[in-house]
């Protein structure tokens, strides 16, 4: 995914102009141009990386991209005071986690979630099992932009889960709706519907990123 580097920005705004989801914003601070990149909106097309003439936006090949807070997905070259660490709500789930996935219309993210269970990534070795019923689940894993037609099924699934429970938003569409945001279907992601414990950006995210997001939800920061 793209990341913001410390290289000075000239303020040409070409990156913001080519971004299909308006994930990039520029602000002038005297002679300096501040660049912010919202990974919760980014679909990873990398057009911004290709057009940036100064290297202020560059490719980040790390798969440890998940965060516990929505605001931590916003990257900037502005010097800011470090935020305190987000509280870990996953203490009861450190050793094992039962996951119920609800897909609301993102087959690419669904395929990457399935890939976490294959022999290469093998998420089961970390104590994570996918279950067929929300009544046996600790975590609701959501993919897709959650259009109007999928809100009620999603909320019914959430309500059927016992407390304590977690919600993991997997993919840009699940976080904000991505390319579908603001459309007639009101597909703006899951963030405004239920409390989210972990955000996994990417369209679709890599299986390692999904596993990173699951481990954050479990409170296993070390990954």
GROMACS .gro file of C-alpha atoms in nm:
model
  223
    1UNK     CA    1   0.000   0.000   0.000
    2UNK     CA    2   0.116   0.361  -0.041
    3UNK     CA    3   0.269   0.543   0.254
    4UNK     CA    4   0.369   0.903   0.324
    5UNK     CA    5   0.742   0.963   0.358
    6UNK     CA    6   0.941   1.254   0.500
    7UNK     CA    7   1.042   1.376   0.152
    8UNK     CA    8   0.926   1.739   0.104
    9UNK     CA    9   0.611   1.787  -0.106
   10UNK     CA   10   0.604   2.057  -0.372
   11UNK     CA   11   0.225   2.088  -0.356
   12UNK     CA   12   0.164   1.990  -0.719
   13UNK     CA   13  -0.147   1.795  -0.606
   14UNK     CA   14  -0.109   1.539  -0.886
   15UNK     CA   15  -0.149   1.255  -0.635
   16UNK     CA   16  -0.480   1.394  -0.506
   17UNK     CA   17  -0.598   1.449  -0.863
   18UNK     CA   18  -0.552   1.086  -0.971
   19UNK     CA   19  -0.685   0.924  -0.652
   20UNK     CA   20  -1.022   0.759  -0.734
   21UNK     CA   21  -1.146   0.764  -0.374
   22UNK     CA   22  -1.021   1.106  -0.254
   23UNK     CA   23  -0.796   0.934  -0.002
   24UNK     CA   24  -0.529   1.206  -0.029
   25UNK     CA   25  -0.558   1.560   0.104
   26UNK     CA   26  -0.306   1.845   0.084
   27UNK     CA   27  -0.287   2.144   0.321
   28UNK     CA   28  -0.058   2.445   0.295
   29UNK     CA   29   0.125   2.546   0.612
   30UNK     CA   30   0.335   2.846   0.517
   31UNK     CA   31   0.601   2.726   0.276
   32UNK     CA   32   0.537   2.366   0.371
   33UNK     CA   33   0.277   2.133   0.218
   34UNK     CA   34   0.126   1.872   0.446
   35UNK     CA   35   0.009   1.551   0.283
   36UNK     CA   36  -0.233   1.310   0.447
   37UNK     CA   37  -0.326   0.969   0.315
   38UNK     CA   38  -0.628   0.783   0.449
   39UNK     CA   39  -0.571   0.409   0.413
   40UNK     CA   40  -0.930   0.353   0.512
   41UNK     CA   41  -1.023   0.500   0.174
   42UNK     CA   42  -0.723   0.379  -0.029
   43UNK     CA   43  -0.786   0.098  -0.280
   44UNK     CA   44  -0.414   0.042  -0.345
   45UNK     CA   45  -0.416   0.139  -0.712
   46UNK     CA   46  -0.075   0.309  -0.663
   47UNK     CA   47  -0.154   0.586  -0.913
   48UNK     CA   48  -0.041   0.835  -0.646
   49UNK     CA   49   0.298   0.659  -0.619
   50UNK     CA   50   0.344   0.669  -0.997
   51UNK     CA   51   0.258   1.038  -1.028
   52UNK     CA   52   0.437   1.176  -0.720
   53UNK     CA   53   0.750   1.353  -0.851
   54UNK     CA   54   0.918   1.395  -0.510
   55UNK     CA   55   0.874   1.054  -0.348
   56UNK     CA   56   0.657   1.200  -0.072
   57UNK     CA   57   0.420   0.911  -0.139
   58UNK     CA   58   0.596   0.579  -0.183
   59UNK     CA   59   0.513   0.210  -0.176
   60UNK     CA   60   0.508   0.039   0.162
   61UNK     CA   61   0.548  -0.338   0.126
   62UNK     CA   62   0.477  -0.416   0.491
   63UNK     CA   63   0.175  -0.636   0.556
   64UNK     CA   64   0.141  -0.518   0.917
   65UNK     CA   65  -0.111  -0.255   0.815
   66UNK     CA   66  -0.404  -0.323   1.049
   67UNK     CA   67  -0.489  -0.079   1.330
   68UNK     CA   68  -0.719  -0.076   1.630
   69UNK     CA   69  -0.833   0.283   1.573
   70UNK     CA   70  -0.982   0.430   1.259
   71UNK     CA   71  -0.776   0.750   1.295
   72UNK     CA   72  -0.451   0.550   1.292
   73UNK     CA   73  -0.518   0.464   0.928
   74UNK     CA   74  -0.456   0.828   0.834
   75UNK     CA   75  -0.086   0.879   0.752
   76UNK     CA   76   0.072   1.226   0.729
   77UNK     CA   77   0.409   1.391   0.681
   78UNK     CA   78   0.315   1.650   0.942
   79UNK     CA   79   0.505   1.622   1.271
   80UNK     CA   80   0.243   1.516   1.524
   81UNK     CA   81   0.250   1.417   1.887
   82UNK     CA   82   0.252   1.038   1.910
   83UNK     CA   83  -0.087   0.902   2.012
   84UNK     CA   84  -0.109   0.675   2.315
   85UNK     CA   85  -0.141   0.309   2.234
   86UNK     CA   86  -0.494   0.196   2.163
   87UNK     CA   87  -0.642  -0.016   2.444
   88UNK     CA   88  -0.648  -0.387   2.380
   89UNK     CA   89  -0.998  -0.527   2.420
   90UNK     CA   90  -0.912  -0.882   2.331
   91UNK     CA   91  -0.785  -1.021   2.660
   92UNK     CA   92  -1.041  -1.305   2.679
   93UNK     CA   93  -0.941  -1.414   2.329
   94UNK     CA   94  -0.562  -1.427   2.354
   95UNK     CA   95  -0.545  -1.805   2.316
   96UNK     CA   96  -0.831  -1.880   2.078
   97UNK     CA   97  -1.091  -1.706   1.866
   98UNK     CA   98  -1.405  -1.826   1.689
   99UNK     CA   99  -1.476  -1.615   1.382
  100UNK     CA  100  -1.801  -1.576   1.190
  101UNK     CA  101  -1.754  -1.404   0.854
  102UNK     CA  102  -2.030  -1.200   0.693
  103UNK     CA  103  -1.965  -1.101   0.334
  104UNK     CA  104  -2.162  -0.802   0.214
  105UNK     CA  105  -2.029  -0.800  -0.141
  106UNK     CA  106  -1.650  -0.811  -0.180
  107UNK     CA  107  -1.549  -1.142  -0.338
  108UNK     CA  108  -1.181  -1.041  -0.362
  109UNK     CA  109  -1.158  -0.986   0.015
  110UNK     CA  110  -1.352  -1.309   0.070
  111UNK     CA  111  -1.093  -1.503  -0.131
  112UNK     CA  112  -0.811  -1.353   0.076
  113UNK     CA  113  -0.994  -1.446   0.398
  114UNK     CA  114  -1.025  -1.804   0.268
  115UNK     CA  115  -0.653  -1.799   0.187
  116UNK     CA  116  -0.570  -1.739   0.555
  117UNK     CA  117  -0.691  -2.092   0.624
  118UNK     CA  118  -0.478  -2.269   0.363
  119UNK     CA  119  -0.155  -2.455   0.432
  120UNK     CA  120   0.064  -2.151   0.357
  121UNK     CA  121  -0.089  -1.906   0.604
  122UNK     CA  122  -0.264  -2.157   0.834
  123UNK     CA  123  -0.439  -1.917   1.070
  124UNK     CA  124  -0.568  -2.217   1.269
  125UNK     CA  125  -0.220  -2.266   1.418
  126UNK     CA  126  -0.280  -1.937   1.603
  127UNK     CA  127  -0.600  -2.066   1.762
  128UNK     CA  128  -0.834  -1.904   1.510
  129UNK     CA  129  -1.127  -2.108   1.380
  130UNK     CA  130  -1.406  -2.003   1.144
  131UNK     CA  131  -1.751  -2.112   1.258
  132UNK     CA  132  -2.084  -2.141   1.075
  133UNK     CA  133  -2.309  -1.980   1.336
  134UNK     CA  134  -2.285  -1.641   1.509
  135UNK     CA  135  -2.401  -1.811   1.831
  136UNK     CA  136  -2.064  -1.990   1.850
  137UNK     CA  137  -1.859  -1.688   1.742
  138UNK     CA  138  -1.645  -1.442   1.937
  139UNK     CA  139  -1.574  -1.222   1.638
  140UNK     CA  140  -1.774  -1.088   1.348
  141UNK     CA  141  -1.543  -1.050   1.047
  142UNK     CA  142  -1.701  -0.820   0.788
  143UNK     CA  143  -1.607  -0.786   0.423
  144UNK     CA  144  -1.778  -0.571   0.161
  145UNK     CA  145  -1.927  -0.222   0.166
  146UNK     CA  146  -2.249  -0.308   0.360
  147UNK     CA  147  -2.515  -0.169   0.130
  148UNK     CA  148  -2.868  -0.106   0.254
  149UNK     CA  149  -2.984  -0.459   0.171
  150UNK     CA  150  -2.712  -0.616   0.388
  151UNK     CA  151  -2.750  -0.399   0.696
  152UNK     CA  152  -3.029  -0.595   0.859
  153UNK     CA  153  -2.869  -0.940   0.804
  154UNK     CA  154  -2.541  -0.804   0.939
  155UNK     CA  155  -2.701  -0.654   1.249
  156UNK     CA  156  -2.903  -0.973   1.310
  157UNK     CA  157  -2.579  -1.170   1.304
  158UNK     CA  158  -2.414  -0.921   1.542
  159UNK     CA  159  -2.710  -0.933   1.783
  160UNK     CA  160  -2.700  -1.314   1.787
  161UNK     CA  161  -2.345  -1.315   1.922
  162UNK     CA  162  -2.281  -1.334   2.295
  163UNK     CA  163  -2.077  -1.075   2.484
  164UNK     CA  164  -1.787  -1.008   2.482
  165UNK     CA  165  -1.759  -0.988   2.106
  166UNK     CA  166  -1.530  -0.827   1.853
  167UNK     CA  167  -1.582  -0.686   1.505
  168UNK     CA  168  -1.305  -0.685   1.244
  169UNK     CA  169  -1.351  -0.479   0.927
  170UNK     CA  170  -1.151  -0.643   0.646
  171UNK     CA  171  -1.085  -0.438   0.336
  172UNK     CA  172  -1.131  -0.077   0.235
  173UNK     CA  173  -1.490  -0.140   0.134
  174UNK     CA  174  -1.577  -0.273   0.480
  175UNK     CA  175  -1.412   0.027   0.649
  176UNK     CA  176  -1.556   0.313   0.441
  177UNK     CA  177  -1.731   0.166   0.137
  178UNK     CA  178  -1.428   0.245  -0.083
  179UNK     CA  179  -1.534   0.307  -0.442
  180UNK     CA  180  -1.901   0.257  -0.347
  181UNK     CA  181  -1.901   0.522  -0.072
  182UNK     CA  182  -2.170   0.786  -0.102
  183UNK     CA  183  -2.363   0.600  -0.373
  184UNK     CA  184  -2.735   0.528  -0.400
  185UNK     CA  185  -2.697   0.203  -0.205
  186UNK     CA  186  -2.552   0.395   0.094
  187UNK     CA  187  -2.271   0.139   0.105
  188UNK     CA  188  -2.042   0.320   0.345
  189UNK     CA  189  -1.888   0.031   0.535
  190UNK     CA  190  -1.950  -0.114   0.878
  191UNK     CA  191  -1.778   0.152   1.089
  192UNK     CA  192  -2.093   0.355   1.161
  193UNK     CA  193  -2.311   0.051   1.232
  194UNK     CA  194  -2.128  -0.145   1.503
  195UNK     CA  195  -1.815  -0.083   1.715
  196UNK     CA  196  -1.508  -0.208   1.528
  197UNK     CA  197  -1.213  -0.359   1.717
  198UNK     CA  198  -0.969  -0.385   1.428
  199UNK     CA  199  -0.939  -0.226   1.083
  200UNK     CA  200  -0.758  -0.406   0.799
  201UNK     CA  201  -0.702  -0.173   0.500
  202UNK     CA  202  -0.643  -0.285   0.142
  203UNK     CA  203  -0.855  -0.373  -0.157
  204UNK     CA  204  -0.824  -0.661  -0.104
  205UNK     CA  205  -0.586  -0.692   0.192
  206UNK     CA  206  -0.310  -0.954   0.186
  207UNK     CA  207  -0.377  -1.266   0.397
  208UNK     CA  208  -0.087  -1.167   0.627
  209UNK     CA  209  -0.258  -0.829   0.682
  210UNK     CA  210  -0.585  -1.004   0.766
  211UNK     CA  211  -0.404  -1.229   1.016
  212UNK     CA  212  -0.237  -0.918   1.163
  213UNK     CA  213  -0.581  -0.760   1.210
  214UNK     CA  214  -0.716  -1.075   1.376
  215UNK     CA  215  -0.419  -1.086   1.614
  216UNK     CA  216  -0.473  -0.719   1.704
  217UNK     CA  217  -0.833  -0.802   1.789
  218UNK     CA  218  -0.713  -1.089   2.007
  219UNK     CA  219  -0.478  -0.853   2.191
  220UNK     CA  220  -0.167  -1.028   2.060
  221UNK     CA  221   0.023  -0.720   1.951
  222UNK     CA  222   0.342  -0.905   1.877
  223UNK     CA  223   0.170  -1.065   1.580
   0.00000   0.00000   0.00000
